[in-house]
Amino acid sequence: MGLFWDLIQQSEIEEQKGKAESLEGRVKQLEDELNKTKALLLKTLKVLEERSGEDINDDGQIG
């Protein structure tokens, strides 16, 4: 019975490890996507400020 129980536990550990690794991968993917979105937003804001001549984000600068 002990050997069977150990096999079940090992299987569950491996399953949880796989879930954690896939979760870490998904988090990394989402972080990368967030960074790209932020960069695009900053570029868009810069162009919008330059074209409108207004300081939209209140940083004291245009562009």
PDB file of N, CA and C in Angstrom:
ATOM      1  N   MET A   1       0.829  -1.191   0.000  1.00  0.00           N
ATOM      2  CA  MET A   1       0.000   0.000   0.000  1.00  0.00           C
ATOM      3  C   MET A   1       0.870   1.250   0.000  1.00  0.00           C
ATOM      4  N   GLY A   2       1.973   1.233   0.736  1.00  0.00           N
ATOM      5  CA  GLY A   2       2.858   2.393   0.823  1.00  0.00           C
ATOM      6  C   GLY A   2       3.438   2.783  -0.522  1.00  0.00           C
ATOM      7  N   LEU A   3       3.851   1.800  -1.307  1.00  0.00           N
ATOM      8  CA  LEU A   3       4.423   2.073  -2.626  1.00  0.00           C
ATOM      9  C   LEU A   3       3.367   2.690  -3.545  1.00  0.00           C
ATOM     10  N   PHE A   4       2.143   2.139  -3.493  1.00  0.00           N
ATOM     11  CA  PHE A   4       1.045   2.660  -4.300  1.00  0.00           C
ATOM     12  C   PHE A   4       0.752   4.110  -3.920  1.00  0.00           C
ATOM     13  N   TRP A   5       0.734   4.400  -2.638  1.00  0.00           N
ATOM     14  CA  TRP A   5       0.472   5.763  -2.143  1.00  0.00           C
ATOM     15  C   TRP A   5       1.579   6.712  -2.608  1.00  0.00           C
ATOM     16  N   ASP A   6       2.811   6.272  -2.539  1.00  0.00           N
ATOM     17  CA  ASP A   6       3.939   7.090  -3.007  1.00  0.00           C
ATOM     18  C   ASP A   6       3.815   7.416  -4.490  1.00  0.00           C
ATOM     19  N   LEU A   7       3.379   6.449  -5.288  1.00  0.00           N
ATOM     20  CA  LEU A   7       3.195   6.676  -6.721  1.00  0.00           C
ATOM     21  C   LEU A   7       2.094   7.705  -6.983  1.00  0.00           C
ATOM     22  N   ILE A   8       1.014   7.611  -6.230  1.00  0.00           N
ATOM     23  CA  ILE A   8      -0.081   8.578  -6.372  1.00  0.00           C
ATOM     24  C   ILE A   8       0.417   9.973  -6.016  1.00  0.00           C
ATOM     25  N   GLN A   9       1.122  10.087  -4.910  1.00  0.00           N
ATOM     26  CA  GLN A   9       1.633  11.395  -4.492  1.00  0.00           C
ATOM     27  C   GLN A   9       2.614  11.956  -5.511  1.00  0.00           C
ATOM     28  N   GLN A  10       3.493  11.124  -6.028  1.00  0.00           N
ATOM     29  CA  GLN A  10       4.466  11.577  -7.028  1.00  0.00           C
ATOM     30  C   GLN A  10       3.753  12.059  -8.279  1.00  0.00           C
ATOM     31  N   SER A  11       2.723  11.347  -8.685  1.00  0.00           N
ATOM     32  CA  SER A  11       1.945  11.748  -9.850  1.00  0.00           C
ATOM     33  C   SER A  11       1.296  13.108  -9.620  1.00  0.00           C
ATOM     34  N   GLU A  12       0.732  13.312  -8.441  1.00  0.00           N
ATOM     35  CA  GLU A  12       0.098  14.589  -8.125  1.00  0.00           C
ATOM     36  C   GLU A  12       1.129  15.720  -8.066  1.00  0.00           C
ATOM     37  N   ILE A  13       2.299  15.444  -7.556  1.00  0.00           N
ATOM     38  CA  ILE A  13       3.374  16.445  -7.503  1.00  0.00           C
ATOM     39  C   ILE A  13       3.774  16.845  -8.916  1.00  0.00           C
ATOM     40  N   GLU A  14       3.938  15.874  -9.793  1.00  0.00           N
ATOM     41  CA  GLU A  14       4.313  16.160 -11.180  1.00  0.00           C
ATOM     42  C   GLU A  14       3.224  16.966 -11.888  1.00  0.00           C
ATOM     43  N   GLU A  15       1.969  16.637 -11.613  1.00  0.00           N
ATOM     44  CA  GLU A  15       0.861  17.362 -12.223  1.00  0.00           C
ATOM     45  C   GLU A  15       0.861  18.819 -11.768  1.00  0.00           C
ATOM     46  N   GLN A  16       1.058  19.045 -10.469  1.00  0.00           N
ATOM     47  CA  GLN A  16       1.092  20.405  -9.944  1.00  0.00           C
ATOM     48  C   GLN A  16       2.290  21.175 -10.485  1.00  0.00           C
ATOM     49  N   LYS A  17       3.410  20.490 -10.633  1.00  0.00           N
ATOM     50  CA  LYS A  17       4.602  21.128 -11.187  1.00  0.00           C
ATOM     51  C   LYS A  17       4.337  21.586 -12.620  1.00  0.00           C
ATOM     52  N   GLY A  18       3.671  20.752 -13.401  1.00  0.00           N
ATOM     53  CA  GLY A  18       3.333  21.113 -14.783  1.00  0.00           C
ATOM     54  C   GLY A  18       2.399  22.312 -14.828  1.00  0.00           C
ATOM     55  N   LYS A  19       1.426  22.337 -13.930  1.00  0.00           N
ATOM     56  CA  LYS A  19       0.509  23.474 -13.873  1.00  0.00           C
ATOM     57  C   LYS A  19       1.246  24.750 -13.500  1.00  0.00           C
ATOM     58  N   ALA A  20       2.160  24.645 -12.541  1.00  0.00           N
ATOM     59  CA  ALA A  20       2.920  25.824 -12.108  1.00  0.00           C
ATOM     60  C   ALA A  20       3.786  26.344 -13.244  1.00  0.00           C
ATOM     61  N   GLU A  21       4.425  25.451 -13.979  1.00  0.00           N
ATOM     62  CA  GLU A  21       5.279  25.874 -15.089  1.00  0.00           C
ATOM     63  C   GLU A  21       4.448  26.534 -16.185  1.00  0.00           C
ATOM     64  N   SER A  22       3.275  25.974 -16.474  1.00  0.00           N
ATOM     65  CA  SER A  22       2.445  26.583 -17.512  1.00  0.00           C
ATOM     66  C   SER A  22       1.897  27.926 -17.030  1.00  0.00           C
ATOM     67  N   LEU A  23       1.623  28.039 -15.747  1.00  0.00           N
ATOM     68  CA  LEU A  23       1.167  29.303 -15.185  1.00  0.00           C
ATOM     69  C   LEU A  23       2.280  30.345 -15.256  1.00  0.00           C
ATOM     70  N   GLU A  24       3.500  29.945 -14.925  1.00  0.00           N
ATOM     71  CA  GLU A  24       4.635  30.861 -15.016  1.00  0.00           C
ATOM     72  C   GLU A  24       4.830  31.327 -16.460  1.00  0.00           C
ATOM     73  N   GLY A  25       4.663  30.419 -17.391  1.00  0.00           N
ATOM     74  CA  GLY A  25       4.785  30.776 -18.806  1.00  0.00           C
ATOM     75  C   GLY A  25       3.715  31.764 -19.217  1.00  0.00           C
ATOM     76  N   ARG A  26       2.505  31.549 -18.743  1.00  0.00           N
ATOM     77  CA  ARG A  26       1.399  32.447 -19.078  1.00  0.00           C
ATOM     78  C   ARG A  26       1.627  33.824 -18.465  1.00  0.00           C
ATOM     79  N   VAL A  27       2.106  33.857 -17.223  1.00  0.00           N
ATOM     80  CA  VAL A  27       2.397  35.139 -16.572  1.00  0.00           C
ATOM     81  C   VAL A  27       3.470  35.884 -17.349  1.00  0.00           C
ATOM     82  N   LYS A  28       4.504  35.183 -17.770  1.00  0.00           N
ATOM     83  CA  LYS A  28       5.576  35.798 -18.554  1.00  0.00           C
ATOM     84  C   LYS A  28       5.016  36.363 -19.860  1.00  0.00           C
ATOM     85  N   GLN A  29       4.152  35.601 -20.515  1.00  0.00           N
ATOM     86  CA  GLN A  29       3.553  36.054 -21.769  1.00  0.00           C
ATOM     87  C   GLN A  29       2.717  37.314 -21.536  1.00  0.00           C
ATOM     88  N   LEU A  30       1.944  37.322 -20.460  1.00  0.00           N
ATOM     89  CA  LEU A  30       1.113  38.490 -20.149  1.00  0.00           C
ATOM     90  C   LEU A  30       1.968  39.708 -19.799  1.00  0.00           C
ATOM     91  N   GLU A  31       3.075  39.489 -19.080  1.00  0.00           N
ATOM     92  CA  GLU A  31       3.972  40.602 -18.761  1.00  0.00           C
ATOM     93  C   GLU A  31       4.585  41.181 -20.022  1.00  0.00           C
ATOM     94  N   ASP A  32       4.984  40.327 -20.943  1.00  0.00           N
ATOM     95  CA  ASP A  32       5.552  40.794 -22.217  1.00  0.00           C
ATOM     96  C   ASP A  32       4.515  41.592 -23.005  1.00  0.00           C
ATOM     97  N   GLU A  33       3.299  41.073 -23.034  1.00  0.00           N
ATOM     98  CA  GLU A  33       2.223  41.753 -23.749  1.00  0.00           C
ATOM     99  C   GLU A  33       1.927  43.112 -23.110  1.00  0.00           C
ATOM    100  N   LEU A  34       1.937  43.177 -21.788  1.00  0.00           N
ATOM    101  CA  LEU A  34       1.709  44.434 -21.078  1.00  0.00           C
ATOM    102  C   LEU A  34       2.797  45.450 -21.411  1.00  0.00           C
ATOM    103  N   ASN A  35       4.039  45.013 -21.437  1.00  0.00           N
ATOM    104  CA  ASN A  35       5.146  45.918 -21.766  1.00  0.00           C
ATOM    105  C   ASN A  35       5.016  46.461 -23.187  1.00  0.00           C
ATOM    106  N   LYS A  36       4.615  45.618 -24.127  1.00  0.00           N
ATOM    107  CA  LYS A  36       4.414  46.078 -25.506  1.00  0.00           C
ATOM    108  C   LYS A  36       3.255  47.067 -25.582  1.00  0.00           C
ATOM    109  N   THR A  37       2.199  46.801 -24.840  1.00  0.00           N
ATOM    110  CA  THR A  37       1.043  47.701 -24.832  1.00  0.00           C
ATOM    111  C   THR A  37       1.416  49.056 -24.242  1.00  0.00           C
ATOM    112  N   LYS A  38       2.195  49.052 -23.164  1.00  0.00           N
ATOM    113  CA  LYS A  38       2.638  50.314 -22.553  1.00  0.00           C
ATOM    114  C   LYS A  38       3.497  51.116 -23.529  1.00  0.00           C
ATOM    115  N   ALA A  39       4.398  50.441 -24.220  1.00  0.00           N
ATOM    116  CA  ALA A  39       5.272  51.124 -25.181  1.00  0.00           C
ATOM    117  C   ALA A  39       4.440  51.741 -26.300  1.00  0.00           C
ATOM    118  N   LEU A  40       3.468  51.005 -26.796  1.00  0.00           N
ATOM    119  CA  LEU A  40       2.605  51.522 -27.856  1.00  0.00           C
ATOM    120  C   LEU A  40       1.789  52.710 -27.352  1.00  0.00           C
ATOM    121  N   LEU A  41       1.297  52.625 -26.130  1.00  0.00           N
ATOM    122  CA  LEU A  41       0.530  53.718 -25.547  1.00  0.00           C
ATOM    123  C   LEU A  41       1.381  54.981 -25.422  1.00  0.00           C
ATOM    124  N   LEU A  42       2.626  54.832 -24.988  1.00  0.00           N
ATOM    125  CA  LEU A  42       3.508  55.997 -24.868  1.00  0.00           C
ATOM    126  C   LEU A  42       3.802  56.616 -26.234  1.00  0.00           C
ATOM    127  N   LYS A  43       4.025  55.783 -27.259  1.00  0.00           N
ATOM    128  CA  LYS A  43       4.246  56.298 -28.607  1.00  0.00           C
ATOM    129  C   LYS A  43       3.015  57.045 -29.106  1.00  0.00           C
ATOM    130  N   THR A  44       1.858  56.471 -28.866  1.00  0.00           N
ATOM    131  CA  THR A  44       0.606  57.097 -29.293  1.00  0.00           C
ATOM    132  C   THR A  44       0.393  58.425 -28.595  1.00  0.00           C
ATOM    133  N   LEU A  45       0.661  58.462 -27.306  1.00  0.00           N
ATOM    134  CA  LEU A  45       0.511  59.685 -26.525  1.00  0.00           C
ATOM    135  C   LEU A  45       1.451  60.775 -27.038  1.00  0.00           C
ATOM    136  N   LYS A  46       2.671  60.389 -27.351  1.00  0.00           N
ATOM    137  CA  LYS A  46       3.648  61.358 -27.854  1.00  0.00           C
ATOM    138  C   LYS A  46       3.160  61.984 -29.164  1.00  0.00           C
ATOM    139  N   VAL A  47       2.707  61.141 -30.080  1.00  0.00           N
ATOM    140  CA  VAL A  47       2.217  61.641 -31.365  1.00  0.00           C
ATOM    141  C   VAL A  47       0.985  62.518 -31.159  1.00  0.00           C
ATOM    142  N   LEU A  48       0.088  62.086 -30.307  1.00  0.00           N
ATOM    143  CA  LEU A  48      -1.127  62.848 -30.039  1.00  0.00           C
ATOM    144  C   LEU A  48      -0.809  64.213 -29.441  1.00  0.00           C
ATOM    145  N   GLU A  49       0.119  64.260 -28.503  1.00  0.00           N
ATOM    146  CA  GLU A  49       0.524  65.538 -27.907  1.00  0.00           C
ATOM    147  C   GLU A  49       1.174  66.442 -28.946  1.00  0.00           C
ATOM    148  N   GLU A  50       2.049  65.873 -29.774  1.00  0.00           N
ATOM    149  CA  GLU A  50       2.725  66.674 -30.789  1.00  0.00           C
ATOM    150  C   GLU A  50       1.738  67.244 -31.802  1.00  0.00           C
ATOM    151  N   ARG A  51       0.763  66.456 -32.187  1.00  0.00           N
ATOM    152  CA  ARG A  51      -0.202  66.917 -33.189  1.00  0.00           C
ATOM    153  C   ARG A  51      -1.226  67.883 -32.608  1.00  0.00           C
ATOM    154  N   SER A  52      -1.601  67.686 -31.343  1.00  0.00           N
ATOM    155  CA  SER A  52      -2.611  68.562 -30.740  1.00  0.00           C
ATOM    156  C   SER A  52      -1.982  69.799 -30.104  1.00  0.00           C
ATOM    157  N   GLY A  53      -0.679  69.716 -29.792  1.00  0.00           N
ATOM    158  CA  GLY A  53      -0.004  70.823 -29.137  1.00  0.00           C
ATOM    159  C   GLY A  53      -0.398  70.974 -27.669  1.00  0.00           C
ATOM    160  N   GLU A  54      -0.982  69.928 -27.087  1.00  0.00           N
ATOM    161  CA  GLU A  54      -1.403  69.969 -25.690  1.00  0.00           C
ATOM    162  C   GLU A  54      -0.630  68.942 -24.866  1.00  0.00           C
ATOM    163  N   ASP A  55      -0.453  69.265 -23.587  1.00  0.00           N
ATOM    164  CA  ASP A  55       0.176  68.346 -22.632  1.00  0.00           C
ATOM    165  C   ASP A  55      -0.918  67.462 -22.040  1.00  0.00           C
ATOM    166  N   ILE A  56      -1.179  66.344 -22.670  1.00  0.00           N
ATOM    167  CA  ILE A  56      -2.299  65.483 -22.293  1.00  0.00           C
ATOM    168  C   ILE A  56      -2.044  64.745 -20.983  1.00  0.00           C
ATOM    169  N   ASN A  57      -0.827  64.312 -20.747  1.00  0.00           N
ATOM    170  CA  ASN A  57      -0.537  63.519 -19.551  1.00  0.00           C
ATOM    171  C   ASN A  57      -0.015  64.346 -18.380  1.00  0.00           C
ATOM    172  N   ASP A  58      -0.063  65.670 -18.515  1.00  0.00           N
ATOM    173  CA  ASP A  58       0.330  66.584 -17.432  1.00  0.00           C
ATOM    174  C   ASP A  58       1.738  66.351 -16.891  1.00  0.00           C
ATOM    175  N   ASP A  59       2.662  66.071 -17.806  1.00  0.00           N
ATOM    176  CA  ASP A  59       4.045  65.903 -17.362  1.00  0.00           C
ATOM    177  C   ASP A  59       4.877  67.174 -17.586  1.00  0.00           C
ATOM    178  N   GLY A  60       4.216  68.234 -18.036  1.00  0.00           N
ATOM    179  CA  GLY A  60       4.916  69.493 -18.246  1.00  0.00           C
ATOM    180  C   GLY A  60       5.586  69.623 -19.593  1.00  0.00           C
ATOM    181  N   GLN A  61       5.403  68.623 -20.454  1.00  0.00           N
ATOM    182  CA  GLN A  61       6.032  68.645 -21.773  1.00  0.00           C
ATOM    183  C   GLN A  61       5.011  68.258 -22.831  1.00  0.00           C
ATOM    184  N   ILE A  62       5.279  68.682 -24.036  1.00  0.00           N
ATOM    185  CA  ILE A  62       4.485  68.237 -25.168  1.00  0.00           C
ATOM    186  C   ILE A  62       5.348  67.294 -25.982  1.00  0.00           C
ATOM    187  N   GLY A  63       4.911  66.074 -26.120  1.00  0.00           N
ATOM    188  CA  GLY A  63       5.662  65.082 -26.860  1.00  0.00           C
ATOM    189  C   GLY A  63       6.541  64.235 -26.021  1.00  0.00           C
TER     190      GLY A  63
END
